Short mmCIF file of C-alpha atoms in Angstrom, two decimals:
data_model
loop_
_atom_site.label_atom_id
_atom_site.label_comp_id
_atom_site.label_asym_id
_atom_site.label_seq_id
_atom_site.Cartn_x
_atom_site.Cartn_y
_atom_site.Cartn_z
CA UNK A 1 101.53 118.19 4.12
CA UNK A 2 103.28 115.31 2.41
CA UNK A 3 106.85 114.70 3.46
CA UNK A 4 109.79 113.07 1.74
CA UNK A 5 111.06 109.94 3.44
CA UNK A 6 114.26 108.00 3.23
CA UNK A 7 112.39 105.30 1.33
CA UNK A 8 112.28 107.66 -1.64
CA UNK A 9 115.62 109.43 -1.55
CA UNK A 10 119.24 108.55 -0.90
CA UNK A 11 121.62 110.97 0.79
CA UNK A 12 125.10 111.38 -0.64
CA UNK A 13 128.12 113.42 0.59
CA UNK A 14 128.62 116.84 -0.98
CA UNK A 15 130.50 120.05 -0.33
CA UNK A 16 127.84 121.91 1.62
CA UNK A 17 127.47 124.54 4.27
CA UNK A 18 126.69 124.29 7.92
CA UNK A 19 123.99 126.93 7.78
CA UNK A 20 120.68 126.30 6.03
CA UNK A 21 117.78 128.71 6.30
CA UNK A 22 114.41 127.17 7.08
CA UNK A 23 111.67 129.55 6.05
CA UNK A 24 108.73 129.47 8.43
CA UNK A 25 105.85 127.51 6.96
CA UNK A 26 102.48 128.93 6.16
CA UNK A 27 102.88 132.68 6.84
CA UNK A 28 102.13 134.16 3.45
CA UNK A 29 102.35 137.75 4.64
CA UNK A 30 105.88 137.09 5.89
CA UNK A 31 107.15 135.09 2.91
CA UNK A 32 105.34 136.56 -0.11
CA UNK A 33 104.07 139.77 -1.65
CA UNK A 34 101.11 140.16 -3.98
CA UNK A 35 102.43 141.68 -7.19
CA UNK A 36 99.41 142.19 -9.43
CA UNK A 37 95.65 141.67 -9.74
CA UNK A 38 94.15 144.82 -8.19
CA UNK A 39 92.67 143.06 -5.17
CA UNK A 40 92.07 139.71 -6.84
CA UNK A 41 94.81 138.07 -4.76
CA UNK A 42 94.09 137.77 -1.05
CA UNK A 43 95.94 136.59 2.05
CA UNK A 44 93.40 135.13 4.52
CA UNK A 45 92.97 132.99 7.63
CA UNK A 46 95.62 134.66 9.77
CA UNK A 47 98.14 134.62 6.89
CA UNK A 48 97.77 130.84 6.42
CA UNK A 49 95.82 130.88 3.14
CA UNK A 50 96.41 132.73 -0.13
CA UNK A 51 93.92 132.83 -3.00
CA UNK A 52 94.33 134.01 -6.59
CA UNK A 53 91.34 134.93 -8.73
CA UNK A 54 90.79 135.49 -12.43
CA UNK A 55 87.91 137.28 -14.13
CA UNK A 56 87.38 138.69 -17.61
CA UNK A 57 89.38 141.80 -16.80
CA UNK A 58 92.46 140.44 -15.02
CA UNK A 59 94.19 137.58 -13.31
CA UNK A 60 96.48 137.90 -10.29
CA UNK A 61 99.82 136.82 -8.94
CA UNK A 62 102.39 136.86 -6.15
CA UNK A 63 106.11 136.30 -5.61
CA UNK A 64 108.42 135.36 -2.77
CA UNK A 65 110.22 138.06 -0.84
CA UNK A 66 113.36 135.91 -0.77
CA UNK A 67 115.54 134.70 -3.60
CA UNK A 68 116.97 131.18 -3.38
CA UNK A 69 120.03 129.46 -4.81
CA UNK A 70 119.17 125.78 -4.27
CA UNK A 71 116.37 124.57 -2.05
CA UNK A 72 113.51 122.21 -1.29
CA UNK A 73 110.28 124.12 -1.93
CA UNK A 74 106.85 122.78 -0.97
CA UNK A 75 103.46 124.36 -1.59
CA UNK A 76 99.96 122.97 -1.26
CA UNK A 77 97.57 124.01 -4.02
CA UNK A 78 93.89 123.47 -4.69
CA UNK A 79 93.17 124.26 -8.32
CA UNK A 80 90.25 126.00 -10.03
CA UNK A 81 87.25 123.63 -9.88
CA UNK A 82 84.58 122.94 -12.49
CA UNK A 83 84.98 124.30 -15.99
CA UNK A 84 88.51 125.70 -15.85
CA UNK A 85 89.13 125.55 -19.61
CA UNK A 86 91.39 128.35 -20.84
CA UNK A 87 92.89 129.08 -17.43
CA UNK A 88 96.48 128.48 -16.37
CA UNK A 89 97.72 128.32 -12.79
CA UNK A 90 101.49 128.80 -12.87
CA UNK A 91 103.77 127.96 -9.92
CA UNK A 92 107.47 128.24 -10.65
CA UNK A 93 110.93 129.50 -9.73
CA UNK A 94 112.74 131.95 -11.98
CA UNK A 95 115.72 134.28 -12.14
CA UNK A 96 115.84 137.51 -14.15
CA UNK A 97 117.60 138.63 -17.32
CA UNK A 98 117.90 137.39 -20.89
CA UNK A 99 119.77 134.22 -19.88
CA UNK A 100 117.44 133.32 -17.05
CA UNK A 101 116.96 130.00 -15.28
CA UNK A 102 113.47 128.68 -14.50
CA UNK A 103 111.77 125.61 -13.03
CA UNK A 104 108.08 125.36 -13.95
CA UNK A 105 104.87 123.80 -12.78
CA UNK A 106 101.89 124.95 -14.89
CA UNK A 107 98.38 123.58 -14.48
CA UNK A 108 96.31 123.78 -17.66
CA UNK A 109 92.59 123.93 -17.03
CA UNK A 110 89.97 121.86 -18.82
CA UNK A 111 86.25 121.30 -19.26
CA UNK A 112 84.35 119.91 -16.31
CA UNK A 113 85.06 116.20 -15.95
CA UNK A 114 88.19 116.31 -18.13
CA UNK A 115 91.59 116.09 -16.46
CA UNK A 116 93.94 118.95 -15.76
CA UNK A 117 97.27 118.79 -17.57
CA UNK A 118 100.35 119.34 -15.40
CA UNK A 119 102.96 121.00 -17.63
CA UNK A 120 106.61 121.07 -16.50
CA UNK A 121 109.67 122.75 -18.00
CA UNK A 122 113.26 123.60 -17.11
CA UNK A 123 115.11 126.63 -18.47
CA UNK A 124 118.86 127.03 -18.15
CA UNK A 125 120.67 130.11 -19.45
CA UNK A 126 117.55 131.22 -21.28
CA UNK A 127 116.97 127.91 -23.06
CA UNK A 128 113.84 125.89 -22.37
CA UNK A 129 111.99 123.58 -24.76
CA UNK A 130 112.17 120.79 -22.17
CA UNK A 131 108.47 120.17 -21.70
CA UNK A 132 107.02 117.11 -20.04
CA UNK A 133 103.28 116.89 -19.41
CA UNK A 134 101.24 114.67 -17.12
CA UNK A 135 97.75 113.83 -16.03
CA UNK A 136 97.31 113.48 -12.28
CA UNK A 137 96.06 110.38 -10.49
CA UNK A 138 93.58 112.39 -8.39
CA UNK A 139 91.23 115.36 -8.73
CA UNK A 140 93.46 118.41 -7.98
CA UNK A 141 90.40 120.61 -7.42
CA UNK A 142 88.79 118.55 -4.64
CA UNK A 143 91.45 119.12 -1.99
CA UNK A 144 94.92 120.52 -1.41
CA UNK A 145 97.93 118.58 -2.71
CA UNK A 146 101.63 119.22 -2.23
CA UNK A 147 103.74 120.21 -5.23
CA UNK A 148 107.48 120.22 -4.58
CA UNK A 149 110.65 121.38 -6.29
CA UNK A 150 113.94 119.93 -5.08
CA UNK A 151 116.85 121.86 -6.60
CA UNK A 152 120.37 120.90 -5.59
CA UNK A 153 123.73 120.90 -7.42
CA UNK A 154 123.14 117.42 -8.91
CA UNK A 155 119.51 117.46 -10.00
CA UNK A 156 116.08 119.03 -10.09
CA UNK A 157 113.21 116.84 -8.91
CA UNK A 158 109.53 117.60 -9.42
CA UNK A 159 107.25 115.79 -6.94
CA UNK A 160 103.52 115.58 -6.23
CA UNK A 161 102.48 114.50 -2.73
CA UNK A 162 105.98 113.11 -2.25
CA UNK A 163 105.88 111.05 -5.47
CA UNK A 164 108.59 112.04 -7.97
CA UNK A 165 107.26 112.75 -11.46
CA UNK A 166 110.33 114.20 -13.19
CA UNK A 167 114.09 114.37 -12.73
CA UNK A 168 116.42 116.75 -14.57
CA UNK A 169 120.01 115.81 -13.83
CA UNK A 170 123.08 118.02 -13.90
CA UNK A 171 124.76 116.91 -17.13
CA UNK A 172 127.18 119.78 -17.55
CA UNK A 173 129.85 117.13 -18.13
CA UNK A 174 128.35 116.51 -21.59
CA UNK A 175 127.58 120.16 -22.34
CA UNK A 176 124.03 120.57 -20.99
CA UNK A 177 123.64 123.85 -19.04
CA UNK A 178 122.29 123.44 -15.51
CA UNK A 179 120.80 126.13 -13.25
CA UNK A 180 123.48 126.79 -10.63
CA UNK A 181 124.58 130.44 -10.60
CA UNK A 182 121.40 132.50 -10.65
CA UNK A 183 119.19 132.95 -7.61
CA UNK A 184 115.48 132.48 -8.22
CA UNK A 185 112.30 133.78 -6.66
CA UNK A 186 109.12 131.75 -6.35
CA UNK A 187 106.25 133.04 -8.47
CA UNK A 188 102.65 132.06 -8.96
CA UNK A 189 99.86 133.45 -11.10
CA UNK A 190 96.38 132.64 -12.35
CA UNK A 191 95.74 133.95 -15.84
CA UNK A 192 93.77 133.50 -19.04
CA UNK A 193 95.53 131.57 -21.81
CA UNK A 194 92.59 130.36 -23.86
CA UNK A 195 94.54 130.97 -27.06
CA UNK A 196 96.58 127.79 -26.32
CA UNK A 197 95.96 126.22 -22.90
CA UNK A 198 93.05 123.85 -23.57
CA UNK A 199 93.15 121.61 -26.66
CA UNK A 200 95.50 123.99 -28.39
CA UNK A 201 93.15 126.93 -27.96
CA UNK A 202 90.05 125.26 -29.38
CA UNK A 203 88.23 125.52 -26.03
CA UNK A 204 87.79 129.07 -24.80
CA UNK A 205 87.28 130.39 -21.29
CA UNK A 206 83.63 130.45 -20.17
CA UNK A 207 83.50 133.80 -18.41
CA UNK A 208 80.02 133.05 -17.05
CA UNK A 209 81.84 130.78 -14.57
CA UNK A 210 84.13 133.58 -13.33
CA UNK A 211 85.65 134.42 -10.97
CA UNK A 212 88.00 131.44 -11.10
CA UNK A 213 89.95 130.84 -7.88
CA UNK A 214 93.02 128.81 -6.93
CA UNK A 215 94.11 128.40 -3.29
CA UNK A 216 97.49 127.98 -1.59
CA UNK A 217 98.58 126.91 1.88
CA UNK A 218 101.44 125.28 3.85
CA UNK A 219 104.36 126.86 2.04
CA UNK A 220 107.73 125.62 3.23
CA UNK A 221 111.23 126.38 1.97
CA UNK A 222 114.28 124.58 3.30
CA UNK A 223 116.74 126.49 1.19
CA UNK A 224 119.77 128.67 0.68
CA UNK A 225 118.61 132.28 0.72
CA UNK A 226 120.47 134.67 -1.58
CA UNK A 227 120.76 138.23 -0.29
CA UNK A 228 123.21 141.05 -0.91
CA UNK A 229 125.23 138.94 -3.32
CA UNK A 230 125.78 136.22 -0.74
CA UNK A 231 124.21 132.86 0.03
CA UNK A 232 123.19 131.75 3.51
CA UNK A 233 124.90 128.48 2.53
CA UNK A 234 128.67 128.89 2.53
CA UNK A 235 130.70 126.38 0.54
CA UNK A 236 133.08 124.49 2.78
CA UNK A 237 135.18 121.39 2.62
CA UNK A 238 133.40 118.17 3.60
CA UNK A 239 132.32 118.10 7.20
CA UNK A 240 130.93 115.13 9.06
CA UNK A 241 128.66 117.40 11.04
CA UNK A 242 127.24 119.10 7.97
CA UNK A 243 126.84 115.90 5.98
CA UNK A 244 124.83 114.37 8.79
CA UNK A 245 122.63 117.40 9.36
CA UNK A 246 119.00 116.59 8.66
CA UNK A 247 118.30 120.24 7.81
CA UNK A 248 120.63 120.08 4.82
CA UNK A 249 119.77 116.57 3.64
CA UNK A 250 118.00 117.93 0.55
CA UNK A 251 121.38 119.13 -0.75
CA UNK A 252 122.46 115.50 -1.06
CA UNK A 253 119.24 113.83 -2.16
CA UNK A 254 118.89 111.52 -5.10
CA UNK A 255 116.28 108.93 -5.94
CA UNK A 256 116.80 105.51 -4.41
CA UNK A 257 115.42 102.34 -5.99
CA UNK A 258 111.92 102.88 -4.61
CA UNK A 259 111.90 106.48 -5.82
CA UNK A 260 113.08 105.42 -9.26
CA UNK A 261 110.28 102.86 -9.43
CA UNK A 262 107.67 105.42 -8.44
CA UNK A 263 109.05 107.83 -11.04
CA UNK A 264 108.78 105.13 -13.71
CA UNK A 265 105.21 104.33 -12.59
CA UNK A 266 104.15 107.96 -13.05
CA UNK A 267 105.90 108.32 -16.38
CA UNK A 268 104.48 105.06 -17.72
CA UNK A 269 100.90 105.67 -16.63
CA UNK A 270 100.42 109.45 -16.52
CA UNK A 271 102.95 111.15 -18.81
CA UNK A 272 101.23 112.42 -21.97
CA UNK A 273 104.09 114.37 -23.58
CA UNK A 274 107.87 114.01 -23.38
CA UNK A 275 110.14 116.25 -25.45
CA UNK A 276 112.84 113.60 -25.21
CA UNK A 277 111.00 111.29 -27.61
CA UNK A 278 109.63 113.95 -29.97
CA UNK A 279 111.83 113.29 -33.00
CA UNK A 280 109.57 115.35 -35.28
CA UNK A 281 110.25 118.39 -33.12
CA UNK A 282 114.00 117.78 -33.13
CA UNK A 283 114.74 116.45 -36.65
CA UNK A 284 118.47 117.17 -36.26
CA UNK A 285 118.67 115.01 -33.16
CA UNK A 286 117.23 114.91 -29.67
CA UNK A 287 118.71 117.18 -26.99
CA UNK A 288 121.87 115.84 -25.35
CA UNK A 289 120.19 115.14 -22.00
CA UNK A 290 117.69 112.89 -23.77
CA UNK A 291 120.35 110.59 -25.17
CA UNK A 292 122.42 110.33 -21.98
CA UNK A 293 121.96 107.07 -20.08
#
């Protein structure tokens, strides 16, 4: 599994706790529960592999047993191979309620030989419309790749195999809501969305290729677990011991120069949609976070 190194991220002081929960990696039976699909989702290989399947009658999905309020979440996925047009593999974090927070990876299938589209979004207090979309620089169906969400009080970072592809900063100072008060579970599902997923719905799902299957392994969460109205991370005044703790370094991460350059490389070469430059969509002015330097 890809790991984040100090060449990508800087560590800054923050008011953090001494106690960070490290969820054991790879045991899907321990960390997740299958929530729908009537047998189409399976936990295999001594709890180290989870598969979701989709056929003409139903897709399938699972969710984490824990809720998290900040964390570094890693999962390796191998996406539906071949003609995956019309299918969507969603992997995201979300809270509940009408003013929910959400951090999204969605993988939009395509015809054989055409690239997947990686769709990302951030919801805060029920408001989304912050889509950025990317092609990937590899075939995501040939092998497993690591997709990561880093969520701390300053920023949300989306990464692929340790390479940052998107950063959503905390800009509450200029009136942009930021997810910070609602605990989120991890969710994933494989479902049919051929009314919009591939070329705006022009390409439909070829059910002769079903069942479609996506695979998951090497889950890891270095995170604050929320349970019983309390976080496993207790806010304290600055502590030299906590600020130097490697287990809590994700709480203080930001992109260093190398990480910023890699982010720019991805966005220059592989980004295919960015809401922040879509003036036709926002004729009254781009969202505040898009105009902040």
